[in-house]
Amino acid sequence: MERHTAKTFCRNCSAHCAMEVDVVDGRLAGARPDGTLSPYGAYLCPKGRASVDFHNGAEGRLLASLKRTGEGGYAPIDSHTAMAEIADRLAAIVAAHGPRAVAVYHGTGAYRSVLGNIMERAWVAQLGTPNFFSTMTIDQSGKWVSAARVGIMASGKHAIRDADLAVLSGGNPVVTHQGAPYAVAESGAPGRSFERLKERGGKVVLIDPRRTETARYADLHIQPRPGQDAAIFAAVAHVMLRDGTWDSGFVSRHCNGLEDLRAAVAPFTPEVAAARADVPVEQIETLARWLGEAKRPVVGSGTGPSMADHSNLAETMIDVVGLLAGGYRRAGDLVRNPGTLKPKVVREMALAPSRSFEKAPFCLSEPVGPLMHELPTALIPREIIADHPDHIRALVVFGGDPLMALGDPGVAKPAFEALDLLVSLDCRMTETGKLADYVVAASQPFERHELTFAADALYPEPFAQYSPPLVAKPGDVVDDWEFFWSVAARMGLDLTFKYWGYGLDYGSIPGGLPLSCEERPEPEALCRFLCSDGAVTFDELAANPGGVRPQRDPVHVLSAPEGWDQRLDLCPSDMAAELAVVAKEAPDPAPFRLTCRRVLHALNGAFRESRGNRKRHPVNHAYMAPADMADLGLEDGCEVAIVSTHGAIRAFVKGEDRLRRGVVSMTHMFGTLDGTGDPRGEGGSNVGRLTSLSEHVQPINFMPRFSAVPVEIRKV
Ligand SMILES: Nc1nc2c(c(=O)[nH]1)N[C@H]1C(S)=C(S)[C@@H](COP(=O)(O)OP(=O)(O)OC[C@H]3O[C@@H](n4cnc5c(=O)[nH]c(N)nc54)[C@H](O)[C@@H]3O)O[C@H]1N2
Ligand SMILES: Nc1nc2c(c(=O)[nH]1)N[C@H]1C(S)=C(S)[C@@H](COP(=O)(O)OP(=O)(O)OC[C@H]3O[C@@H](n4cnc5c(=O)[nH]c(N)nc54)[C@H](O)[C@@H]3O)O[C@H]1N2
Ligand code: SF4
Ligand SMILES: [Mo]
């Protein structure tokens, strides 16, 4: 028996927790957290452990690629043959209809794949299609809308390690590990980041209809009716402006629109917001007072406000409150992590609103342009069926299950069926894969060369790690990067491999490593290239498998360049107009609102079938407040129909005294796309059937309503 231990890192989420794995006879045999150098200390969550089982073949991992047969079934196909056939079909589509006929959907799994992620963008840029879609626009792109119309404070928010007040609305990082820059927590060991903040005398405020696992750290937990974040944060702004507690130095240096904002939030007295949200007025007053008093506040949100009613407005108001409080680093402040693979210079300067969504390239079905160089995912079905010569005819799905993620299968599925070519690049069969012409079997992280690229700027302290493959690839699986390179090479597209980062237009990034169509790139060389401007060299990383903490002098925020005159807009006109609509809106009469939530042992659709998850969540429970259940004559395990204006599902209820009344809390990505609806038989109920891709979608990003969905509950 050959046995050894190797150091590596988990790639499930951007925490990239450092870990040690045992390899026995070429198979992964166990995993432990490695706290030796990790900026998070020793930490590993259940998904980190589940990924070891998944590598070893649990949960129906795909070991061969598949091609659809005439009879509607699948036959195995050699992966290289599959990639060649896909390239030929794409080339024919492009020759006949132009590059815009091709689209990609970049799912959550794609973020796990560093080289794949970049090669995908290189391919899309070279192909010249604007049709880049990702989960981000059906996740929290309200934050992108806000950035595009308010602008961006380039110095970034205070690090949690420096903050004295953390305000988080609608996120549960203790379960999801979703932290900075948007939510307020560190993504690795999130609980510890709150503990430390409180040990320093800092305070935590949480706004969530559910008393979540994160709420145990809250000094103030506001438990509102869902869907009221815009009103709550407008009222906080109202109080700060009323009491003169906003950070006037910061605001006058960087922001326009203060007087317009004052007028826009005038109707949102704390009494009005408290009544709408059904919370005590004092809680809103307290939050505003603490924000006024704090020296280094940070304000952020998770998916709750991004998925509920008026999500773009809610996210904009949350950002506006963060700006009024001056929750951003200033010239002279310490930059704890300037980045290791690509160190950055950080300046206290405002970047004016881009309003990119008002500029070309526009969608065909709606006059809307990109956010962060991506088009809105909720429009994919409309862009497929658009009566326009440029409509989407081929879709490559990279590490995602868009049909489950979009919801509204009655609309989305027929559109996907109308495609000439649908490809799923995934390590398992998904609901979208079941409709695909080809399912290409992808490798898993511990079988690939990878760098801590996605975490580089997110770690609380500088740190980087490189991991070569620890085990051989099983069966006939391919690395994601190889898929994109092979398809490009066969299509005759010369790619350039670049260090890409969010917000950058791939094509406009200067330099890069030119790749040839003839010579397969070496993944190690690609990783080496990504380290070329690093504070550590690739050789140092390769020699230190446990990672490296670069030693360098402390870095501080610099002032804006001489003559810099860009400013942020505290009151964009579309924000003010929507706020006026909300001020007049009558409350929805539906007795319950369905809210989003996530479970610890699964990662959206991935690891849903893991042992840990299935033990805890054999079905997708509909959690309700026990008092609401008593009113409806329901007990734990009763089957109910949950009915929205758009659809109905059945589920089993479970009492949860953490929930406020009037809320039904459920997880997404359970069950099948459009099965029988049996909540027991198909792996749980699919809440996507309750949501619509045409009603109650937001302006600009077309974000559907995935939370605060008005529903009725009926006993079956
Ligand atoms: N274990 C695990 N981790 C994950 C995932 C997973 O599936 N499992 N998914 C990953 C992904 S893709 C994402 S995007 C992140 C998401 O990370 P989070 O945003 O932390 O996700 P949730 O746990 O769904 O937290 C959303 C919270 O918002 C609350 N909420 C619902 N509606 C409202 C509202 O209208 N207002 C307010 N204020 N709160 C509301 C819900 O009660 C819930 O507690 O997690 C990532 N990490
Ligand atoms: N109703 C409702 N709908 C929602 C949400 C909600 O809260 N409520 N949340 C939304 C959000 S925030 C998100 S992010 C989306 C999630 O939507 P998606 O990202 O489309 O769904 P996932 O299930 O995360 O898909 C990830 C896929 O990646 C695969 N994968 C894992 N590792 C690899 C790899 O290394 N390579 C490749 N090629 N594939 C890999 C997994 O097997 C899995 O099938 O859903 C959205 N939809
Ligand atoms: S927090 Fe993220 S990176 Fe860390 S073990 Fe869990 S899934 Fe992996
Ligand atoms: Mo997400």
PDB file of N, CA, C and O and ligand atoms in Angstrom, residues 10-17 43-49 177 187-188, ligand 3:
ATOM      1  N   CYS A  10      -8.900  23.683  -0.687  1.00  0.00           N
ATOM      2  CA  CYS A  10     -10.250  23.386  -1.174  1.00  0.00           C
ATOM      3  C   CYS A  10     -10.629  24.442  -2.201  1.00  0.00           C
ATOM      4  O   CYS A  10     -10.321  25.611  -2.028  1.00  0.00           O
ATOM      5  N   ARG A  11     -11.312  24.005  -3.268  1.00  0.00           N
ATOM      6  CA  ARG A  11     -11.664  24.970  -4.310  1.00  0.00           C
ATOM      7  C   ARG A  11     -13.162  25.158  -4.449  1.00  0.00           C
ATOM      8  O   ARG A  11     -13.640  25.712  -5.412  1.00  0.00           O
ATOM      9  N   ASN A  12     -13.913  24.673  -3.454  1.00  0.00           N
ATOM     10  CA  ASN A  12     -15.372  24.795  -3.563  1.00  0.00           C
ATOM     11  C   ASN A  12     -15.838  26.226  -3.521  1.00  0.00           C
ATOM     12  O   ASN A  12     -16.826  26.580  -4.137  1.00  0.00           O
ATOM     13  N   CYS A  13     -15.203  27.039  -2.707  1.00  0.00           N
ATOM     14  CA  CYS A  13     -15.637  28.429  -2.658  1.00  0.00           C
ATOM     15  C   CYS A  13     -14.403  29.297  -2.495  1.00  0.00           C
ATOM     16  O   CYS A  13     -13.287  28.800  -2.337  1.00  0.00           O
ATOM     17  N   SER A  14     -14.593  30.609  -2.523  1.00  0.00           N
ATOM     18  CA  SER A  14     -13.437  31.495  -2.590  1.00  0.00           C
ATOM     19  C   SER A  14     -12.688  31.597  -1.261  1.00  0.00           C
ATOM     20  O   SER A  14     -11.691  32.306  -1.181  1.00  0.00           O
ATOM     21  N   ALA A  15     -13.125  30.861  -0.232  1.00  0.00           N
ATOM     22  CA  ALA A  15     -12.305  30.813   0.980  1.00  0.00           C
ATOM     23  C   ALA A  15     -10.999  30.063   0.690  1.00  0.00           C
ATOM     24  O   ALA A  15      -9.956  30.368   1.263  1.00  0.00           O
ATOM     25  N   HIS A  16     -11.048  29.091  -0.229  1.00  0.00           N
ATOM     26  CA  HIS A  16      -9.861  28.307  -0.583  1.00  0.00           C
ATOM     27  C   HIS A  16      -9.123  27.817   0.664  1.00  0.00           C
ATOM     28  O   HIS A  16      -7.894  28.003   0.799  1.00  0.00           O
ATOM     29  N   CYS A  17      -9.842  27.215   1.601  1.00  0.00           N
ATOM     30  CA  CYS A  17      -9.233  26.773   2.858  1.00  0.00           C
ATOM     31  C   CYS A  17      -8.052  25.832   2.604  1.00  0.00           C
ATOM     32  O   CYS A  17      -8.161  24.882   1.815  1.00  0.00           O
ATOM     33  N   TYR A  43      -9.209  25.467   9.258  1.00  0.00           N
ATOM     34  CA  TYR A  43     -10.662  25.504   9.052  1.00  0.00           C
ATOM     35  C   TYR A  43     -11.026  24.687   7.824  1.00  0.00           C
ATOM     36  O   TYR A  43     -10.363  24.760   6.790  1.00  0.00           O
ATOM     37  N   LEU A  44     -12.062  23.906   7.920  1.00  0.00           N
ATOM     38  CA  LEU A  44     -12.592  23.151   6.787  1.00  0.00           C
ATOM     39  C   LEU A  44     -14.070  22.896   7.071  1.00  0.00           C
ATOM     40  O   LEU A  44     -14.406  22.449   8.159  1.00  0.00           O
ATOM     41  N   CYS A  45     -14.938  23.184   6.119  1.00  0.00           N
ATOM     42  CA  CYS A  45     -16.370  22.968   6.355  1.00  0.00           C
ATOM     43  C   CYS A  45     -16.790  21.628   5.742  1.00  0.00           C
ATOM     44  O   CYS A  45     -16.016  21.007   5.026  1.00  0.00           O
ATOM     45  N   PRO A  46     -18.017  21.180   5.977  1.00  0.00           N
ATOM     46  CA  PRO A  46     -18.415  19.853   5.482  1.00  0.00           C
ATOM     47  C   PRO A  46     -18.322  19.689   3.966  1.00  0.00           C
ATOM     48  O   PRO A  46     -18.110  18.577   3.474  1.00  0.00           O
ATOM     49  N   LYS A  47     -18.448  20.796   3.218  1.00  0.00           N
ATOM     50  CA  LYS A  47     -18.336  20.666   1.757  1.00  0.00           C
ATOM     51  C   LYS A  47     -16.907  20.346   1.341  1.00  0.00           C
ATOM     52  O   LYS A  47     -16.688  19.689   0.326  1.00  0.00           O
ATOM     53  N   GLY A  48     -15.945  20.814   2.118  1.00  0.00           N
ATOM     54  CA  GLY A  48     -14.552  20.480   1.835  1.00  0.00           C
ATOM     55  C   GLY A  48     -14.350  18.975   1.944  1.00  0.00           C
ATOM     56  O   GLY A  48     -13.672  18.355   1.117  1.00  0.00           O
ATOM     57  N   ARG A  49     -14.959  18.387   2.955  1.00  0.00           N
ATOM     58  CA  ARG A  49     -14.832  16.928   3.139  1.00  0.00           C
ATOM     59  C   ARG A  49     -15.621  16.181   2.063  1.00  0.00           C
ATOM     60  O   ARG A  49     -15.181  15.169   1.527  1.00  0.00           O
ATOM     61  N   HIS A 177     -20.291  30.821   3.992  1.00  0.00           N
ATOM     62  CA  HIS A 177     -18.912  31.254   3.778  1.00  0.00           C
ATOM     63  C   HIS A 177     -18.809  32.288   2.680  1.00  0.00           C
ATOM     64  O   HIS A 177     -17.794  32.409   2.006  1.00  0.00           O
ATOM     65  N   SER A 187     -14.572  34.806   4.534  1.00  0.00           N
ATOM     66  CA  SER A 187     -15.229  33.606   4.017  1.00  0.00           C
ATOM     67  C   SER A 187     -14.716  32.331   4.667  1.00  0.00           C
ATOM     68  O   SER A 187     -15.477  31.405   4.875  1.00  0.00           O
ATOM     69  N   GLY A 188     -13.440  32.261   5.026  1.00  0.00           N
ATOM     70  CA  GLY A 188     -12.961  31.107   5.787  1.00  0.00           C
ATOM     71  C   GLY A 188     -13.161  31.396   7.278  1.00  0.00           C
ATOM     72  O   GLY A 188     -12.959  32.528   7.704  1.00  0.00           O
TER      73      GLY A 188
HETATM   74  S1  SF4 B   3     -15.387  27.191   3.394  1.00  0.00           S
HETATM   75 FE1  SF4 B   3     -15.273  26.929   1.168  1.00  0.00          FE
HETATM   76  S2  SF4 B   3     -13.106  26.552   0.744  1.00  0.00           S
HETATM   77 FE2  SF4 B   3     -13.409  26.251   2.960  1.00  0.00          FE
HETATM   78  S3  SF4 B   3     -13.778  24.044   3.173  1.00  0.00           S
HETATM   79 FE3  SF4 B   3     -15.786  25.020   2.981  1.00  0.00          FE
HETATM   80  S4  SF4 B   3     -16.231  24.919   0.795  1.00  0.00           S
HETATM   81 FE4  SF4 B   3     -14.050  24.554   1.023  1.00  0.00          FE
END
